[in-house]
PDB file of C-alpha atoms in Angstrom:
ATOM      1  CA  UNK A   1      -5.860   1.072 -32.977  1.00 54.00           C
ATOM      2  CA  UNK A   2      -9.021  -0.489 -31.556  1.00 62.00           C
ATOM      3  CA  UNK A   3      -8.246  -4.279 -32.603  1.00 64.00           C
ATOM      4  CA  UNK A   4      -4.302  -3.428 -30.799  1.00 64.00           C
ATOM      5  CA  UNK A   5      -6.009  -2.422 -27.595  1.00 61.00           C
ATOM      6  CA  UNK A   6      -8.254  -5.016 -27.331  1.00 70.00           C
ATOM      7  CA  UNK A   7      -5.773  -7.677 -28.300  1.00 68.00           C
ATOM      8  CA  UNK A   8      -3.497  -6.009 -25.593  1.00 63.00           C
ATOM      9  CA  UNK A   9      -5.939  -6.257 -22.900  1.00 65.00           C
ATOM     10  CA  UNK A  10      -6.500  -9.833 -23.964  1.00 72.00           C
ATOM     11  CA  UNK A  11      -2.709 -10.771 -24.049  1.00 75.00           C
ATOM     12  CA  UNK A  12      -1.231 -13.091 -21.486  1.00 78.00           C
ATOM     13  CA  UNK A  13       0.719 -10.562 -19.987  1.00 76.00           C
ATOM     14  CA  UNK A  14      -1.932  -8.526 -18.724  1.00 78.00           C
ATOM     15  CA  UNK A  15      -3.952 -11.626 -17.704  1.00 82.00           C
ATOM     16  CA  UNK A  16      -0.690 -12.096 -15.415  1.00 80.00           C
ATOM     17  CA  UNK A  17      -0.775  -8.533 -14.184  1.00 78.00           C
ATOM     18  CA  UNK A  18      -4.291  -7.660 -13.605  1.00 84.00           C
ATOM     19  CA  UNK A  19      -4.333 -11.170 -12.228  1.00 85.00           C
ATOM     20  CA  UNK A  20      -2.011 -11.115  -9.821  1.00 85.00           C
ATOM     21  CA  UNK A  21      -2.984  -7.701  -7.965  1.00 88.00           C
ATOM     22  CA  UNK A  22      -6.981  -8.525  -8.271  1.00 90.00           C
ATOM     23  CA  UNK A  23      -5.519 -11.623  -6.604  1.00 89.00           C
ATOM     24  CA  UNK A  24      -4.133  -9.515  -3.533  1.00 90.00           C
ATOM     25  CA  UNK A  25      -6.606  -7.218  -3.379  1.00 93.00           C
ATOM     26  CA  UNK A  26      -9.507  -9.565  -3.214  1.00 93.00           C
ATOM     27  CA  UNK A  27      -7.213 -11.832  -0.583  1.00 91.00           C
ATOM     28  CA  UNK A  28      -6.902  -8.739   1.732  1.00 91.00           C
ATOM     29  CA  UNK A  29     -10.140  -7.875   1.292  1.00 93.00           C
ATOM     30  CA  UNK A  30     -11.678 -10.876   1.973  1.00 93.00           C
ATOM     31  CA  UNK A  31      -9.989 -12.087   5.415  1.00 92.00           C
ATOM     32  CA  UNK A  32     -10.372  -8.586   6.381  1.00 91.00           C
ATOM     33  CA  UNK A  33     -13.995  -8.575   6.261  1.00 94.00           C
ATOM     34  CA  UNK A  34     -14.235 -11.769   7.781  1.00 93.00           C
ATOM     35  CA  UNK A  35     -11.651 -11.225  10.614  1.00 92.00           C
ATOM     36  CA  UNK A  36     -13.758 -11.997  13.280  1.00 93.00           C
ATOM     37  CA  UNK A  37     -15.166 -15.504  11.621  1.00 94.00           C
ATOM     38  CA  UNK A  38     -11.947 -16.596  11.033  1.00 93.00           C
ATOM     39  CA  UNK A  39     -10.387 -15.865  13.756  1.00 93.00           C
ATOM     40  CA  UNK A  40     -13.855 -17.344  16.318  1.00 94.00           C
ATOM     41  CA  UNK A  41     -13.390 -20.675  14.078  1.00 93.00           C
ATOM     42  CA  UNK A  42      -9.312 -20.910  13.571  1.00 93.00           C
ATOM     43  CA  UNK A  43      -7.953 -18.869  16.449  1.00 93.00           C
ATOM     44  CA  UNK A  44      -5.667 -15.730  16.311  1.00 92.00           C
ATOM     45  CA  UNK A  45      -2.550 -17.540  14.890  1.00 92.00           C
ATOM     46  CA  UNK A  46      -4.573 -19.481  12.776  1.00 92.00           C
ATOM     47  CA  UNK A  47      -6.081 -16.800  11.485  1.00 93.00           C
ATOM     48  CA  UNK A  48      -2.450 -14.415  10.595  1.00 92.00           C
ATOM     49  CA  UNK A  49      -1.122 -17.950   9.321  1.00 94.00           C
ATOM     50  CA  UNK A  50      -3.654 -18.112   6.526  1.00 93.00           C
ATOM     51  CA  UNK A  51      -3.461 -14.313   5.964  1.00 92.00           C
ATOM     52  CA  UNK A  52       0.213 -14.703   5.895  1.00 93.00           C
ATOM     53  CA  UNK A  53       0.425 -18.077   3.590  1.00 94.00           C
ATOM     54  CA  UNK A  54      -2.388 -16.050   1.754  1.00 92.00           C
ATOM     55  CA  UNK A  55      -0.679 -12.793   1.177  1.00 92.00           C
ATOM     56  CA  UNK A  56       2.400 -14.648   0.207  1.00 93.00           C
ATOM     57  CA  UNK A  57       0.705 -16.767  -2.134  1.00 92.00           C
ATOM     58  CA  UNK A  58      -0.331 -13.846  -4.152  1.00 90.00           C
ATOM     59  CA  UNK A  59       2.261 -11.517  -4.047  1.00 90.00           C
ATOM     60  CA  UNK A  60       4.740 -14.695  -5.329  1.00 91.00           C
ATOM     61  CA  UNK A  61       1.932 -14.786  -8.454  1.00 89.00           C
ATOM     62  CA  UNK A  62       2.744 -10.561  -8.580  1.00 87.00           C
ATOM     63  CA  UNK A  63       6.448 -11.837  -8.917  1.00 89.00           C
ATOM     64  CA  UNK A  64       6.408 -14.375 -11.214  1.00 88.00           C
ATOM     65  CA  UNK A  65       3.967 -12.866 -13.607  1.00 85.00           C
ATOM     66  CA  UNK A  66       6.126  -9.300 -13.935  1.00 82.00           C
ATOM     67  CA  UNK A  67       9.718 -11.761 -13.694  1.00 83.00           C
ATOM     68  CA  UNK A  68       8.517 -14.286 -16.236  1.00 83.00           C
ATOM     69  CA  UNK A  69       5.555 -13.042 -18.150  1.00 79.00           C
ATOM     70  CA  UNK A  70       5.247  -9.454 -18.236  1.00 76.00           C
ATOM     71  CA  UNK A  71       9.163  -7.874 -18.783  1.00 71.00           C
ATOM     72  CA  UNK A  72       9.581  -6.803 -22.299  1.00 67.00           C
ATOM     73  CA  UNK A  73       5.874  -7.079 -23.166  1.00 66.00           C
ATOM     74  CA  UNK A  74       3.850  -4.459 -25.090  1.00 61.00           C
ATOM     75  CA  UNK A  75       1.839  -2.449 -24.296  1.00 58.00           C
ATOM     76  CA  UNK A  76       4.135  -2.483 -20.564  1.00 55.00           C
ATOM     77  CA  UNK A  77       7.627  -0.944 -21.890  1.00 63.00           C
ATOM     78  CA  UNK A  78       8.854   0.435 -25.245  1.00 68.00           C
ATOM     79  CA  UNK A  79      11.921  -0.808 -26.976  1.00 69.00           C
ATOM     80  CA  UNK A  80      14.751  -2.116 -25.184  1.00 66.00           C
ATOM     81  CA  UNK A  81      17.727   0.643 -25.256  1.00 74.00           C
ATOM     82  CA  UNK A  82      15.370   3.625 -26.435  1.00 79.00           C
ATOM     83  CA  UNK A  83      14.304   6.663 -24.357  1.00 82.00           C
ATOM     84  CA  UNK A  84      10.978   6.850 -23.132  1.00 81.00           C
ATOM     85  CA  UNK A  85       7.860   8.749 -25.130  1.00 83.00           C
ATOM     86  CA  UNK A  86       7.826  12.012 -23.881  1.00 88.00           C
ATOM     87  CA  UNK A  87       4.057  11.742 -22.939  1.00 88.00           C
ATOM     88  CA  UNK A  88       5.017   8.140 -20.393  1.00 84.00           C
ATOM     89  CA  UNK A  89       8.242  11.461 -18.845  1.00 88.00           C
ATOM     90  CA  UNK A  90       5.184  13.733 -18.590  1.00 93.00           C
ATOM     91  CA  UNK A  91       2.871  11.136 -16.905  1.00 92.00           C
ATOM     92  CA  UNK A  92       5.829   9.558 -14.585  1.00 91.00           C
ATOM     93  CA  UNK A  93       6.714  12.923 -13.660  1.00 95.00           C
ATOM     94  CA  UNK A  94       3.145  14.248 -12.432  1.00 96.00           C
ATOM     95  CA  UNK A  95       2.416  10.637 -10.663  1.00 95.00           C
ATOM     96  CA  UNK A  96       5.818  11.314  -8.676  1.00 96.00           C
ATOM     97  CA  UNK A  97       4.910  14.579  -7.817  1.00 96.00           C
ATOM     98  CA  UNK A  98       1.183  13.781  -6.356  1.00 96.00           C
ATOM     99  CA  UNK A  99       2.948  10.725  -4.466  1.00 94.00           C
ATOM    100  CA  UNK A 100       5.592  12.995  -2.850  1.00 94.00           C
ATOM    101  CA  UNK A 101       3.054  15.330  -2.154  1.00 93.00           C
ATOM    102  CA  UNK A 102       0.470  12.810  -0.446  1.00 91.00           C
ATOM    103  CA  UNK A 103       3.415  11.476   1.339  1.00 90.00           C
ATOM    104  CA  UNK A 104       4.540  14.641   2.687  1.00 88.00           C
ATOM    105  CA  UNK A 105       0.845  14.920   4.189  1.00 87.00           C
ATOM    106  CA  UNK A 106       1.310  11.569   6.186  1.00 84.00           C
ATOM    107  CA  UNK A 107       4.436  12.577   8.296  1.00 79.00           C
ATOM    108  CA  UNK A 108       3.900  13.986  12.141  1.00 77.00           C
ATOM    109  CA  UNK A 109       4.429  17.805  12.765  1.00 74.00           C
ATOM    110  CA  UNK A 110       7.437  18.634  13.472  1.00 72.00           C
ATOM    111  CA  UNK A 111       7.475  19.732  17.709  1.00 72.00           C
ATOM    112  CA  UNK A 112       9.829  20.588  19.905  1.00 72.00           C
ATOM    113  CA  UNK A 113       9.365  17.584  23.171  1.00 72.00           C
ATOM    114  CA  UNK A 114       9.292  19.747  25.830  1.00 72.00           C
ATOM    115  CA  UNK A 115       6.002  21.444  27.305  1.00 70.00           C
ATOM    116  CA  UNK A 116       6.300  24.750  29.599  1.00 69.00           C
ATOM    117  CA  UNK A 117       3.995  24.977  32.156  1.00 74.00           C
ATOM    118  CA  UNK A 118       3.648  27.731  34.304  1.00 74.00           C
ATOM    119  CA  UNK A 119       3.580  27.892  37.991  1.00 67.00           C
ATOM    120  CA  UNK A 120       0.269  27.559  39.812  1.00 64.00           C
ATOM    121  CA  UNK A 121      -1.132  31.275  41.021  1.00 60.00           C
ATOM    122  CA  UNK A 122      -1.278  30.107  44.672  1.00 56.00           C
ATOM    123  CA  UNK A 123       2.391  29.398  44.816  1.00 51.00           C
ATOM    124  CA  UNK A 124       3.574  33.245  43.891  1.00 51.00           C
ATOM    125  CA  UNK A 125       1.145  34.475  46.437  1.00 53.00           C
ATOM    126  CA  UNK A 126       2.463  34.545  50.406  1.00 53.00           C
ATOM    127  CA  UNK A 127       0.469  33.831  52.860  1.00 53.00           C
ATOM    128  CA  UNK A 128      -0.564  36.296  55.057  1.00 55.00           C
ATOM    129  CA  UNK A 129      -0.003  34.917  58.807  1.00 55.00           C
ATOM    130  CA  UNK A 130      -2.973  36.624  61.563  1.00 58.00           C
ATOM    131  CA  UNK A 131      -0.959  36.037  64.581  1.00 52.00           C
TER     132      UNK A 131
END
């Protein structure tokens, strides 16, 4: 079991995966902590044109490593055609649930548009005329 795991972790395909996201994560990460340098010594549109060619650079390695490396790899999927281990239902099923429920956190109250106000005190009140 030991020797599998560690020759899984050492497998091409999960060089390719961890790869690619490390990749992205450490590109975003980056240029965001060094907006403001990049952006004093390349401009604004320099600056979102390197995020951009950036950011597109590394999601395209995301994409061809799960396309051309990664589909139909161990330890990734199980047998083509055959159901999946009840434990991976189990797992899917509770990592849907706590998405749905973060996600249900993020949306705005639901308001009606329209605020009452009432009238100022003065206004109900009539003046009293001393003639």
């Amino acid at each position: 079991m030991i020797t599998s795991l560690k020759s899984a972790i050492a497998s091409a395909p999960m060089r390719w995966a961890v790869g690619g996201w490390s990749l992205f994560i450490a590109e975003n990460w980056i240029l965001s902590e060094n907006r403001t340098f990049i952006i004093q010594e390349l401009g604004d549109d320099g600056y979102h044109y390197l995020y951009g060619f950036l950011s597109t650079a590394a999601v395209g390695s995301i994409i061809y490593g799960y396309r051309y490396k990664i589909r139909g790899a161990g330890p990734f999927a199980w047998p083509a055609g055959a159901a999946a281990p009840p434990a991976v239902r189990v797992a899917s099923f509770a990592v849907q649930a706590l998405a749905l429920g973060m996600a249900s956190q993020s949306f705005p109250k639901l308001q009606i548009p329209v605020h009452l106000a009432s009238e100022p005190s003065e206004s109900r009140q009539s003046a009293a005329v001393v003639g």
